[in-house]
Coordinates of C-alpha atoms in Angstrom, one line a residue:
M1 CA -55.0 8.5 -37.9
A2 CA -58.2 6.9 -37.6
R3 CA -57.5 3.8 -39.5
F4 CA -54.6 3.5 -37.2
V5 CA -56.4 4.1 -33.6
G6 CA -58.5 1.3 -35.0
F7 CA -55.9 -1.3 -34.1
Y8 CA -54.8 0.3 -30.5
P9 CA -55.6 -3.4 -28.9
C10 CA -51.7 -4.1 -30.4
I11 CA -50.4 -2.1 -27.0
T12 CA -51.9 -4.6 -24.8
K13 CA -51.1 -4.4 -20.9
S14 CA -48.0 -6.5 -20.9
V15 CA -46.4 -4.3 -23.7
V16 CA -47.0 -1.5 -21.7
A17 CA -46.0 -2.8 -18.6
S18 CA -42.5 -4.3 -20.2
F19 CA -42.0 -0.7 -21.6
A20 CA -42.7 1.1 -18.6
G21 CA -40.5 -1.1 -16.6
A22 CA -38.0 -0.5 -19.1
A23 CA -38.1 3.3 -19.3
I24 CA -37.9 3.1 -14.9
A25 CA -34.9 1.0 -15.6
I26 CA -32.9 3.8 -17.8
V27 CA -33.4 6.6 -15.3
P28 CA -29.9 6.5 -13.4
V29 CA -30.2 5.6 -9.6
G30 CA -28.0 5.4 -6.9
G31 CA -25.2 7.9 -5.2
V32 CA -23.1 8.6 -8.3
A33 CA -25.1 10.0 -11.5
A34 CA -24.9 7.7 -14.2
A35 CA -23.3 5.3 -12.4
V36 CA -23.3 1.4 -12.3
P37 CA -23.9 -0.2 -8.7
R38 CA -21.9 -3.2 -8.2
S39 CA -22.2 -5.3 -4.9
D40 CA -19.1 -6.0 -3.1
G41 CA -20.7 -8.8 -1.5
V42 CA -21.4 -7.4 2.4
G43 CA -24.4 -5.8 1.3
D44 CA -23.2 -2.8 0.5
Q45 CA -22.6 -0.9 -2.8
I46 CA -19.5 0.0 -4.8
Q47 CA -20.7 2.9 -7.5
T48 CA -18.3 3.5 -10.7
A49 CA -18.7 5.9 -13.1
P50 CA -19.0 4.8 -16.7
G51 CA -16.0 3.6 -18.5
T52 CA -14.3 2.7 -15.5
P53 CA -12.8 -0.7 -14.3
D54 CA -14.1 -2.0 -10.4
A55 CA -12.7 0.5 -7.6
P56 CA -10.6 -1.2 -4.7
E57 CA -12.6 -2.6 -2.1
V58 CA -11.5 -1.3 1.0
S59 CA -12.9 -1.7 4.4
A60 CA -14.3 1.8 5.3
L61 CA -17.7 2.1 5.6
S62 CA -17.8 5.0 3.4
W63 CA -15.4 6.8 0.9
T64 CA -15.8 8.8 -2.5
V65 CA -13.0 9.4 -5.1
T66 CA -13.4 12.5 -7.1
D67 CA -11.6 14.4 -9.6
V68 CA -11.2 17.9 -8.5
G69 CA -10.7 19.5 -11.7
S70 CA -13.9 18.1 -13.4
G71 CA -16.1 17.9 -10.1
N72 CA -16.5 14.1 -11.4
L73 CA -17.5 11.7 -9.3
L74 CA -15.3 8.7 -10.2
A75 CA -16.8 5.9 -7.5
A76 CA -18.4 5.7 -4.2
K77 CA -19.4 3.1 -1.6
E78 CA -22.2 4.9 0.9
P79 CA -21.2 8.5 0.0
H80 CA -24.3 9.8 2.0
L81 CA -23.9 7.9 5.1
R82 CA -24.2 9.9 7.7
L83 CA -21.3 9.6 10.1
A84 CA -19.0 11.3 12.9
P85 CA -16.6 13.0 10.9
A86 CA -14.0 13.6 13.7
S87 CA -11.2 16.1 12.5
T88 CA -12.1 16.4 9.1
L89 CA -15.0 18.3 9.8
K90 CA -12.0 21.1 10.3
T91 CA -12.1 21.4 6.7
L92 CA -15.4 23.1 6.8
F93 CA -14.2 25.3 10.1
A94 CA -11.5 26.4 7.7
L95 CA -13.8 27.1 4.5
A96 CA -16.2 29.2 6.7
L97 CA -13.5 31.4 8.5
L98 CA -10.6 31.6 6.3
P99 CA -12.1 34.5 4.9
Q100 CA -13.0 36.3 7.8
L101 CA -9.6 36.3 9.6
P102 CA -6.9 37.8 8.0
A103 CA -3.4 36.0 8.8
S104 CA -1.3 38.7 10.2
T105 CA -4.0 39.5 12.7
E106 CA -1.7 39.2 16.2
H107 CA -3.6 38.0 19.7
T108 CA -2.4 37.3 22.7
A109 CA -3.8 34.4 24.3
V110 CA -5.8 34.1 27.4
T111 CA -7.7 31.5 29.6
A112 CA -11.2 32.2 27.9
D113 CA -9.7 31.2 24.5
I114 CA -9.6 27.4 25.5
S115 CA -11.5 27.5 28.7
D116 CA -14.3 25.2 26.9
V117 CA -12.3 22.9 24.7
A118 CA -13.4 19.1 25.5
P119 CA -11.1 17.2 27.6
G120 CA -9.3 14.7 25.6
S121 CA -9.1 16.8 22.6
S122 CA -6.0 16.8 20.5
L123 CA -3.8 20.1 21.3
V124 CA -1.0 22.1 19.6
G125 CA -0.2 23.7 23.0
V126 CA -1.7 27.4 22.9
K127 CA -0.5 29.1 26.1
E128 CA -2.0 31.7 27.9
G129 CA -0.2 35.1 27.5
T130 CA 1.7 34.2 24.6
N131 CA 1.2 36.1 21.3
Y132 CA 0.0 34.3 18.2
T133 CA -0.8 35.5 14.5
V134 CA -3.9 33.9 13.2
G135 CA -1.7 32.3 10.4
D136 CA 0.0 30.5 13.4
L137 CA -3.4 29.6 14.5
W138 CA -4.5 28.0 11.4
R139 CA -1.1 26.1 11.3
G140 CA -2.3 24.4 14.6
V141 CA -5.4 23.4 13.3
F142 CA -4.0 21.7 10.1
L143 CA -0.9 20.4 11.4
S144 CA -1.4 19.3 14.9
S145 CA -5.3 19.0 14.5
G146 CA -5.3 21.2 17.6
N147 CA -8.8 22.3 19.1
D148 CA -7.5 24.9 21.6
A149 CA -6.5 26.6 17.8
V150 CA -10.0 25.9 16.5
H151 CA -11.4 27.8 19.9
T152 CA -9.1 30.5 19.7
L153 CA -9.9 31.3 16.0
A154 CA -13.8 30.9 17.1
R155 CA -13.3 33.5 19.9
L156 CA -11.6 35.9 17.2
N157 CA -14.5 35.0 14.8
G158 CA -17.2 36.7 17.1
G159 CA -18.0 33.7 19.3
M160 CA -19.1 29.8 19.1
D161 CA -22.6 30.4 18.4
L162 CA -21.9 32.9 15.2
T163 CA -18.7 30.6 14.1
L164 CA -21.1 27.3 14.4
A165 CA -24.1 29.2 12.5
R166 CA -21.2 30.1 9.6
M167 CA -20.1 26.8 9.3
Q168 CA -23.9 25.7 8.9
A169 CA -24.6 28.2 6.4
T170 CA -21.5 27.3 4.4
A171 CA -22.2 23.4 4.3
D172 CA -25.8 24.6 2.9
K173 CA -24.3 26.6 0.8
L174 CA -22.8 24.4 -0.7
G175 CA -25.3 21.6 -0.9
A176 CA -24.0 19.8 1.4
H177 CA -27.4 18.3 3.1
D178 CA -25.2 15.6 5.0
T179 CA -23.8 17.9 7.4
S180 CA -25.2 18.8 11.0
V181 CA -22.7 21.3 12.7
R182 CA -22.7 20.9 16.5
T183 CA -19.0 22.0 17.3
P184 CA -16.2 23.4 15.3
D185 CA -13.3 21.0 15.7
G186 CA -15.0 17.6 15.1
Y187 CA -15.2 16.4 18.5
D188 CA -17.6 13.6 19.2
T189 CA -21.2 15.4 19.9
P190 CA -24.7 14.1 19.6
G191 CA -26.6 15.3 16.7
Q192 CA -23.3 16.2 14.5
Y193 CA -22.5 14.3 11.6
S194 CA -21.3 14.8 7.6
S195 CA -20.6 12.1 4.9
A196 CA -17.8 11.8 2.6
Y197 CA -19.7 13.3 -0.1
D198 CA -20.1 16.4 1.9
L199 CA -16.5 16.0 3.4
S200 CA -15.4 16.0 -0.6
L201 CA -17.5 18.8 -1.2
F202 CA -15.8 21.2 1.6
A203 CA -12.0 19.9 0.1
R204 CA -12.8 20.5 -3.1
A205 CA -13.9 24.2 -2.4
G206 CA -11.2 24.6 0.1
L207 CA -8.6 23.5 -2.6
Q208 CA -9.5 26.5 -4.5
N209 CA -8.5 29.2 -1.8
P210 CA -4.6 29.3 -2.1
D211 CA -4.7 29.9 2.1
F212 CA -6.2 26.4 2.7
R213 CA -4.2 25.3 0.6
R214 CA -1.1 26.2 1.4
Y215 CA -2.0 25.1 5.1
C216 CA -3.3 21.8 4.3
G217 CA -0.4 20.8 2.6
T218 CA 2.9 22.5 5.3
K219 CA 4.4 19.4 6.7
S220 CA 6.3 21.0 9.7
A221 CA 6.4 24.8 11.2
L222 CA 7.7 26.7 14.3
F223 CA 4.7 27.2 16.8
P224 CA 4.4 30.3 16.9
A225 CA 6.8 31.3 13.9
A226 CA 8.2 34.0 15.4
G227 CA 9.9 32.1 17.6
G228 CA 10.5 33.1 21.5
P229 CA 10.8 31.1 24.6
N230 CA 7.3 29.4 23.9
S231 CA 7.9 28.6 20.3
F232 CA 8.2 24.6 19.5
G233 CA 8.3 22.9 16.0
I234 CA 4.9 20.9 15.1
Q235 CA 4.5 18.3 12.2
N236 CA 1.8 17.6 10.1
T237 CA -0.1 14.6 11.6
N238 CA -1.1 13.4 8.2
R239 CA 1.2 10.3 7.8
L240 CA 0.4 10.2 3.7
L241 CA 1.6 13.8 3.9
V242 CA 4.7 13.0 5.8
G243 CA 5.9 9.8 5.7
S244 CA 5.9 8.5 9.1
H245 CA 5.1 5.7 11.5
G246 CA 5.0 3.1 8.7
V247 CA 3.6 4.6 5.9
E248 CA 5.3 6.1 2.8
A249 CA 4.6 9.6 1.5
Y250 CA 2.3 9.8 -1.4
P251 CA 3.8 11.1 -4.5
G252 CA 2.1 14.6 -5.0
L253 CA 0.2 14.9 -2.4
I254 CA -1.3 18.0 -1.2
G255 CA -2.3 17.2 2.1
V256 CA -6.0 18.1 3.4
K257 CA -7.0 16.7 6.9
N258 CA -7.2 13.7 8.9
G259 CA -8.8 12.9 12.0
Y260 CA -9.7 10.1 15.0
T261 CA -12.2 9.8 17.6
S262 CA -13.6 6.9 19.4
E263 CA -17.0 7.5 17.7
A264 CA -15.8 7.8 14.2
G265 CA -13.0 5.8 13.8
N266 CA -9.8 7.3 11.5
T267 CA -11.1 9.7 8.9
L268 CA -9.1 11.1 5.9
V269 CA -9.8 13.6 3.5
T270 CA -6.6 13.7 1.0
A271 CA -5.8 14.9 -2.7
A272 CA -2.7 14.4 -5.0
T273 CA -1.9 16.0 -8.4
R274 CA -0.1 13.9 -10.6
H275 CA 0.5 15.2 -14.8
N276 CA -1.9 18.5 -14.2
R277 CA -4.5 16.3 -12.4
T278 CA -5.7 16.2 -9.2
I279 CA -7.7 13.3 -7.3
L280 CA -9.6 13.8 -4.1
V281 CA -10.0 10.5 -1.8
T282 CA -12.7 10.7 1.4
I283 CA -12.5 7.3 3.5
M284 CA -15.0 7.4 6.8
N285 CA -14.5 4.7 9.6
P286 CA -12.3 1.9 8.2
Q287 CA -13.3 -1.2 9.4
D288 CA -9.8 -2.9 9.4
T289 CA -8.2 -2.2 12.5
T290 CA -4.4 -2.1 11.7
A291 CA -2.8 1.5 12.5
N292 CA -2.6 2.4 9.2
A293 CA -5.3 1.1 7.0
V294 CA -7.2 4.6 6.7
Y295 CA -3.9 6.2 4.6
E296 CA -3.3 2.5 3.0
E297 CA -7.1 2.9 2.1
S298 CA -6.7 6.2 0.6
R299 CA -3.3 5.0 -1.1
E300 CA -5.2 2.3 -3.0
L301 CA -8.2 4.8 -4.1
L302 CA -5.7 7.5 -5.3
D303 CA -3.7 5.1 -7.3
W304 CA -7.2 4.0 -9.0
G305 CA -8.2 7.3 -9.5
F306 CA -4.9 8.3 -11.4
D307 CA -4.3 5.0 -13.3
A308 CA -7.4 3.2 -13.8
A309 CA -10.1 6.0 -14.0
P310 CA -10.3 7.9 -17.2
Q311 CA -9.8 11.7 -17.1
A312 CA -12.9 12.3 -19.5
V313 CA -15.1 10.1 -17.6
T314 CA -19.0 11.8 -18.0
A315 CA -19.7 10.9 -13.9
G316 CA -22.2 13.3 -11.7
Q317 CA -21.2 16.8 -10.7
L318 CA -20.2 17.7 -7.7
R319 CA -21.9 20.7 -7.9
G320 CA -24.5 20.5 -5.2
S321 CA -26.0 17.4 -2.9
S322 CA -27.1 14.5 -4.6
S323 CA -29.2 13.8 -1.7
P324 CA -32.7 15.6 -0.8
A325 CA -32.3 18.8 1.6
T326 CA -34.2 16.8 4.3
P327 CA -34.2 18.2 8.2
R328 CA -31.2 17.2 10.2
H329 CA -32.5 15.2 13.0
P330 CA -29.9 12.8 14.8
E331 CA -32.2 9.8 14.3
A332 CA -31.5 10.5 10.6
A333 CA -28.1 9.9 11.0
H334 CA -27.6 6.7 9.1
H335 CA -29.1 8.1 6.0
G336 CA -27.7 6.0 3.2
A337 CA -26.8 6.4 -0.4
G338 CA -29.5 4.2 -1.8
A339 CA -32.2 7.1 -0.8
A340 CA -30.4 10.1 -3.1
Q341 CA -29.8 10.9 -6.8
A342 CA -26.6 12.6 -7.8
S343 CA -28.2 15.0 -10.1
T344 CA -30.4 18.0 -9.8
P345 CA -33.9 17.2 -10.0
G346 CA -33.7 19.3 -13.5
N347 CA -31.5 16.8 -14.4
A348 CA -33.7 13.5 -13.1
S349 CA -36.6 15.2 -14.9
S350 CA -34.9 15.4 -18.1
G351 CA -33.5 12.0 -17.7
L352 CA -36.7 10.9 -17.2
T353 CA -38.2 12.4 -20.5
R354 CA -35.4 11.0 -22.4
S355 CA -36.2 7.9 -21.0
L356 CA -39.8 7.7 -21.6
E357 CA -38.9 9.0 -24.8
A358 CA -36.9 6.0 -25.7
A359 CA -39.3 3.9 -24.6
V360 CA -42.1 5.1 -26.8
A361 CA -39.7 4.7 -29.7
L362 CA -39.0 0.8 -29.1
L363 CA -42.7 0.4 -28.5
S364 CA -43.4 2.1 -32.0
L365 CA -40.4 -0.4 -33.6
I366 CA -43.0 -3.2 -32.0
C367 CA -46.1 -1.8 -32.8
V368 CA -45.6 -0.6 -36.6
P369 CA -45.2 -4.5 -37.8
L370 CA -48.4 -5.5 -36.0
V371 CA -50.6 -2.6 -37.7
L372 CA -48.9 -3.3 -41.2
K373 CA -49.5 -6.6 -40.5
A374 CA -53.2 -6.1 -40.1
V375 CA -53.5 -4.2 -42.8
R376 CA -52.3 -6.0 -45.3
R377 CA -55.1 -8.9 -43.6
R378 CA -58.0 -6.3 -44.0
R379 CA -56.7 -5.7 -47.7
N380 CA -57.0 -9.2 -48.1
R381 CA -60.1 -10.1 -46.7
P382 CA -62.7 -11.3 -49.0
T383 CA -65.7 -9.0 -49.8
K384 CA -69.4 -9.5 -49.3

């Protein structure tokens, strides 16, 4: 050991700096764990899991592609960008309240149920004096995106404050730290936002609930289902599910939720199953202004997820937020993916450890020949 220490000058400052840089470079960064960032040429990053080809360059400001079965995040663009979610926030509403309200519970609508619905909201047509089951109201939420049905369910749950608190607690429990809840229906409200990453968390958790899965995939229904003079037919507004308005229905589509507001633009969370594999796509605010852009871009990403990305890819697990648990403030509404890690703190630490170990090993490989050379020189040096 003493003899080796005598040759420590071979580890020069330049060598240390080089290997420190190498160690840092080995640690995976970005919104997708172990993903390789690829620039799409407009200043945003598209990230894909190892072993996958380039993902489509769609116009949405933010999107994710997830393998539902494994939880692997296959590809993403700005997954933690905090944006207005529009009615896709109803996935969180359903996730929080479905276990609280039995579907068979009956309720006769009163004026107070819908008195605080914001003007211009999408409505299913809840009418005072009409008898509904909770199941009817959930179909109104998922098929017609009815804010009147949302507010009626919120009152049945104990009121708006309790509902919002339950929604936020549900988001926090899932690690959805990009989400701040101000309304139960997703209507544009100051301080309310979510992200493509968080919406994928809500949808993936929701699909494990048979009621959520059934409601989000229902194409048409009577409202209320029992019929009567106030009953009428409703159809799901998710064009990729039903095939309408020039959009061809996607094979194997399960459904989930679409949305639109003036602030959010178009948003869509959608999932499909093919050969016992389910792919989930979340898209927020396409910049393509054509009417069906959100559906066609989702189609492209679904196709990519099924056909291009290998099933066994080892990407980051969606079992917690890859962004830090920062306080939710409106001024943080544009928190992007670059500040986030897709691994947990423990995984990040172990990754850094492995990287440093690799750097030390490489450093040893360089230094050992220098040490041996110095030893030979000392042995061959003439004695005095």
